[in-house]
Amino acid sequence: MKHLVSPSLLASDFLNLGREVKMINSSVADWIHLDIMDGVFVPNISFGFPVLEHVREVAQKPLDVHLMITDPDRYITRFCESGAGILTVQYEACTHLQRTVTEIRNHGAKAGVAVNPHTPVILLKNILPYVDMVLIMTVNPGFGGQAFISESYGKIRELRAIIDSGGHNVMIQADGGIDTTNAAQLVEAGVDVLVAGSSIFSSENPLLTIRNLKEFA
Ligand code: DX5
Ligand code: ZN
C-alpha cells in the first residue's frame, strides 16, 4: 500500500484552527493527527474534547487521535464519541492493554498502540492480533519540533519483520521529527503512516510540503 500522511495539528496556528483543518482537507494528506497531552504522562498539556469536537465539524479526513495520557481507559468512550477514527494509546500508560484496545475496537474505531523510544518492539508481539496500528515514537513524546532519533530506523525494521512473520494486518506509524529529508528512508524501513507537525506548518507552503511527504519517488 502507498504510505499515508497525517499532519499533526499541534504545530498549527491555533488561532486559525478552522483554516488549518480546511488546508488539510484540500491537501493530499490522508488523516489528521491530534495530540492529546495530560501534563502527567508527558510534561505538556495540549487540548481536549472541545477542540477535538470542533475540528470534527470541519474535518473531511479521519481523525487520528494520539493519547499521551495516563490511564486512558477512563476516556475511551468519550474520545470515540468525539470523533476519533483511529485512537492510539501509549503502551507505557496501560496496565491492561488488551482490554483497552479491544474496547477501542468495540466502539468502532481503529486501535493503535504507541511505544516510546526506549520501549523494545518485541514487547508488542502478543498484542499485534488486537491492534490496527503501532505508533513508533521517533522522539520522546510531549513536544513538537524535536530532533528525530535515528535509532528508530532499526526499530521500525524489527517491527516490520515481526508483523510480517506473524501474518498480522497492522500498520506502522512514525511520529516525531519527520520531514522531507527522512520520510523516504522511513517508508523504506517499513512505515505506513508518516506524522509530521513542524515540518508542515513551519514551511512556506504547507500544501506542497504535504505533497512532498506523500509523493516522493
Ligand atoms: C509529539 C507528538 C507529535 C508531534 C510531532 O509528542 O506526538 O505528534 O506533534 O511534531 P513534529 O513533527 O514537529 O516533531
Ligand atoms: Zn503524536
PDB file of N, CA, C and O in Angstrom, residues 99-128:
ATOM      1  N   ARG A  99      -7.303  -5.251  27.025  1.00  0.00           N
ATOM      2  CA  ARG A  99      -8.660  -4.798  27.340  1.00  0.00           C
ATOM      3  C   ARG A  99      -8.905  -3.409  26.726  1.00  0.00           C
ATOM      4  O   ARG A  99      -9.956  -3.143  26.140  1.00  0.00           O
ATOM      5  N   THR A 100      -7.922  -2.561  26.844  1.00  0.00           N
ATOM      6  CA  THR A 100      -8.062  -1.181  26.354  1.00  0.00           C
ATOM      7  C   THR A 100      -8.261  -1.147  24.839  1.00  0.00           C
ATOM      8  O   THR A 100      -9.179  -0.493  24.336  1.00  0.00           O
ATOM      9  N   VAL A 101      -7.394  -1.858  24.105  1.00  0.00           N
ATOM     10  CA  VAL A 101      -7.508  -1.794  22.638  1.00  0.00           C
ATOM     11  C   VAL A 101      -8.766  -2.517  22.148  1.00  0.00           C
ATOM     12  O   VAL A 101      -9.374  -2.118  21.145  1.00  0.00           O
ATOM     13  N   THR A 102      -9.186  -3.538  22.869  1.00  0.00           N
ATOM     14  CA  THR A 102     -10.432  -4.226  22.498  1.00  0.00           C
ATOM     15  C   THR A 102     -11.616  -3.291  22.689  1.00  0.00           C
ATOM     16  O   THR A 102     -12.538  -3.252  21.860  1.00  0.00           O
ATOM     17  N   GLU A 103     -11.572  -2.501  23.745  1.00  0.00           N
ATOM     18  CA  GLU A 103     -12.662  -1.542  23.960  1.00  0.00           C
ATOM     19  C   GLU A 103     -12.707  -0.500  22.840  1.00  0.00           C
ATOM     20  O   GLU A 103     -13.774  -0.109  22.370  1.00  0.00           O
ATOM     21  N   ILE A 104     -11.538  -0.065  22.411  1.00  0.00           N
ATOM     22  CA  ILE A 104     -11.487   0.907  21.292  1.00  0.00           C
ATOM     23  C   ILE A 104     -12.161   0.305  20.060  1.00  0.00           C
ATOM     24  O   ILE A 104     -13.018   0.920  19.420  1.00  0.00           O
ATOM     25  N   ARG A 105     -11.791  -0.917  19.734  1.00  0.00           N
ATOM     26  CA  ARG A 105     -12.385  -1.578  18.550  1.00  0.00           C
ATOM     27  C   ARG A 105     -13.887  -1.777  18.738  1.00  0.00           C
ATOM     28  O   ARG A 105     -14.651  -1.644  17.782  1.00  0.00           O
ATOM     29  N   ASN A 106     -14.309  -2.092  19.937  1.00  0.00           N
ATOM     30  CA  ASN A 106     -15.739  -2.295  20.193  1.00  0.00           C
ATOM     31  C   ASN A 106     -16.543  -1.021  19.970  1.00  0.00           C
ATOM     32  O   ASN A 106     -17.747  -1.070  19.723  1.00  0.00           O
ATOM     33  N   HIS A 107     -15.862   0.119  20.047  1.00  0.00           N
ATOM     34  CA  HIS A 107     -16.536   1.392  19.772  1.00  0.00           C
ATOM     35  C   HIS A 107     -16.500   1.743  18.282  1.00  0.00           C
ATOM     36  O   HIS A 107     -16.923   2.824  17.891  1.00  0.00           O
ATOM     37  N   GLY A 108     -15.926   0.866  17.479  1.00  0.00           N
ATOM     38  CA  GLY A 108     -15.926   1.090  16.038  1.00  0.00           C
ATOM     39  C   GLY A 108     -14.739   1.878  15.513  1.00  0.00           C
ATOM     40  O   GLY A 108     -14.691   2.204  14.323  1.00  0.00           O
ATOM     41  N   ALA A 109     -13.773   2.196  16.371  1.00  0.00           N
ATOM     42  CA  ALA A 109     -12.580   2.917  15.913  1.00  0.00           C
ATOM     43  C   ALA A 109     -11.447   1.921  15.661  1.00  0.00           C
ATOM     44  O   ALA A 109     -11.485   0.791  16.156  1.00  0.00           O
ATOM     45  N   LYS A 110     -10.452   2.352  14.885  1.00  0.00           N
ATOM     46  CA  LYS A 110      -9.235   1.552  14.764  1.00  0.00           C
ATOM     47  C   LYS A 110      -8.418   1.762  16.033  1.00  0.00           C
ATOM     48  O   LYS A 110      -8.362   2.883  16.562  1.00  0.00           O
ATOM     49  N   ALA A 111      -7.767   0.685  16.486  1.00  0.00           N
ATOM     50  CA  ALA A 111      -6.999   0.764  17.726  1.00  0.00           C
ATOM     51  C   ALA A 111      -5.507   0.811  17.430  1.00  0.00           C
ATOM     52  O   ALA A 111      -4.987  -0.009  16.668  1.00  0.00           O
ATOM     53  N   GLY A 112      -4.821   1.781  18.055  1.00  0.00           N
ATOM     54  CA  GLY A 112      -3.366   1.877  17.905  1.00  0.00           C
ATOM     55  C   GLY A 112      -2.683   1.810  19.255  1.00  0.00           C
ATOM     56  O   GLY A 112      -3.274   2.168  20.285  1.00  0.00           O
ATOM     57  N   VAL A 113      -1.436   1.330  19.243  1.00  0.00           N
ATOM     58  CA  VAL A 113      -0.623   1.374  20.458  1.00  0.00           C
ATOM     59  C   VAL A 113       0.705   2.044  20.107  1.00  0.00           C
ATOM     60  O   VAL A 113       1.317   1.723  19.091  1.00  0.00           O
ATOM     61  N   ALA A 114       1.094   3.016  20.940  1.00  0.00           N
ATOM     62  CA  ALA A 114       2.328   3.776  20.699  1.00  0.00           C
ATOM     63  C   ALA A 114       3.412   3.321  21.669  1.00  0.00           C
ATOM     64  O   ALA A 114       3.116   3.000  22.828  1.00  0.00           O
ATOM     65  N   VAL A 115       4.656   3.297  21.183  1.00  0.00           N
ATOM     66  CA  VAL A 115       5.775   2.978  22.069  1.00  0.00           C
ATOM     67  C   VAL A 115       6.781   4.122  22.078  1.00  0.00           C
ATOM     68  O   VAL A 115       7.155   4.668  21.041  1.00  0.00           O
ATOM     69  N   ASN A 116       7.230   4.451  23.288  1.00  0.00           N
ATOM     70  CA  ASN A 116       8.262   5.460  23.458  1.00  0.00           C
ATOM     71  C   ASN A 116       9.599   4.957  22.906  1.00  0.00           C
ATOM     72  O   ASN A 116       9.779   3.748  22.718  1.00  0.00           O
ATOM     73  N   PRO A 117      10.554   5.869  22.701  1.00  0.00           N
ATOM     74  CA  PRO A 117      11.825   5.448  22.099  1.00  0.00           C
ATOM     75  C   PRO A 117      12.552   4.340  22.871  1.00  0.00           C
ATOM     76  O   PRO A 117      13.256   3.529  22.263  1.00  0.00           O
ATOM     77  N   HIS A 118      12.366   4.270  24.182  1.00  0.00           N
ATOM     78  CA  HIS A 118      13.115   3.259  24.949  1.00  0.00           C
ATOM     79  C   HIS A 118      12.409   1.919  25.038  1.00  0.00           C
ATOM     80  O   HIS A 118      12.953   0.972  25.589  1.00  0.00           O
ATOM     81  N   THR A 119      11.185   1.827  24.538  1.00  0.00           N
ATOM     82  CA  THR A 119      10.407   0.586  24.692  1.00  0.00           C
ATOM     83  C   THR A 119      10.687  -0.364  23.526  1.00  0.00           C
ATOM     84  O   THR A 119      10.434  -0.011  22.366  1.00  0.00           O
ATOM     85  N   PRO A 120      11.184  -1.566  23.815  1.00  0.00           N
ATOM     86  CA  PRO A 120      11.517  -2.507  22.729  1.00  0.00           C
ATOM     87  C   PRO A 120      10.264  -2.999  22.002  1.00  0.00           C
ATOM     88  O   PRO A 120       9.251  -3.296  22.650  1.00  0.00           O
ATOM     89  N   VAL A 121      10.336  -3.114  20.684  1.00  0.00           N
ATOM     90  CA  VAL A 121       9.154  -3.524  19.920  1.00  0.00           C
ATOM     91  C   VAL A 121       8.790  -4.991  20.145  1.00  0.00           C
ATOM     92  O   VAL A 121       7.641  -5.384  19.920  1.00  0.00           O
ATOM     93  N   ILE A 122       9.727  -5.793  20.619  1.00  0.00           N
ATOM     94  CA  ILE A 122       9.403  -7.203  20.860  1.00  0.00           C
ATOM     95  C   ILE A 122       8.296  -7.334  21.906  1.00  0.00           C
ATOM     96  O   ILE A 122       7.535  -8.305  21.901  1.00  0.00           O
ATOM     97  N   LEU A 123       8.156  -6.328  22.770  1.00  0.00           N
ATOM     98  CA  LEU A 123       7.098  -6.359  23.793  1.00  0.00           C
ATOM     99  C   LEU A 123       5.697  -6.309  23.181  1.00  0.00           C
ATOM    100  O   LEU A 123       4.711  -6.566  23.863  1.00  0.00           O
ATOM    101  N   LEU A 124       5.615  -5.965  21.890  1.00  0.00           N
ATOM    102  CA  LEU A 124       4.311  -5.823  21.241  1.00  0.00           C
ATOM    103  C   LEU A 124       3.808  -7.123  20.620  1.00  0.00           C
ATOM    104  O   LEU A 124       2.663  -7.201  20.169  1.00  0.00           O
ATOM    105  N   LYS A 125       4.673  -8.140  20.596  1.00  0.00           N
ATOM    106  CA  LYS A 125       4.374  -9.366  19.849  1.00  0.00           C
ATOM    107  C   LYS A 125       2.978  -9.902  20.166  1.00  0.00           C
ATOM    108  O   LYS A 125       2.223 -10.251  19.256  1.00  0.00           O
ATOM    109  N   ASN A 126       2.600  -9.952  21.422  1.00  0.00           N
ATOM    110  CA  ASN A 126       1.339 -10.596  21.797  1.00  0.00           C
ATOM    111  C   ASN A 126       0.114  -9.688  21.689  1.00  0.00           C
ATOM    112  O   ASN A 126      -1.021 -10.155  21.847  1.00  0.00           O
ATOM    113  N   ILE A 127       0.327  -8.415  21.392  1.00  0.00           N
ATOM    114  CA  ILE A 127      -0.819  -7.520  21.242  1.00  0.00           C
ATOM    115  C   ILE A 127      -1.166  -7.324  19.760  1.00  0.00           C
ATOM    116  O   ILE A 127      -2.237  -6.819  19.425  1.00  0.00           O
ATOM    117  N   LEU A 128      -0.283  -7.743  18.874  1.00  0.00           N
ATOM    118  CA  LEU A 128      -0.492  -7.478  17.438  1.00  0.00           C
ATOM    119  C   LEU A 128      -1.826  -8.005  16.884  1.00  0.00           C
ATOM    120  O   LEU A 128      -2.434  -7.340  16.041  1.00  0.00           O
TER     121      LEU A 128
END
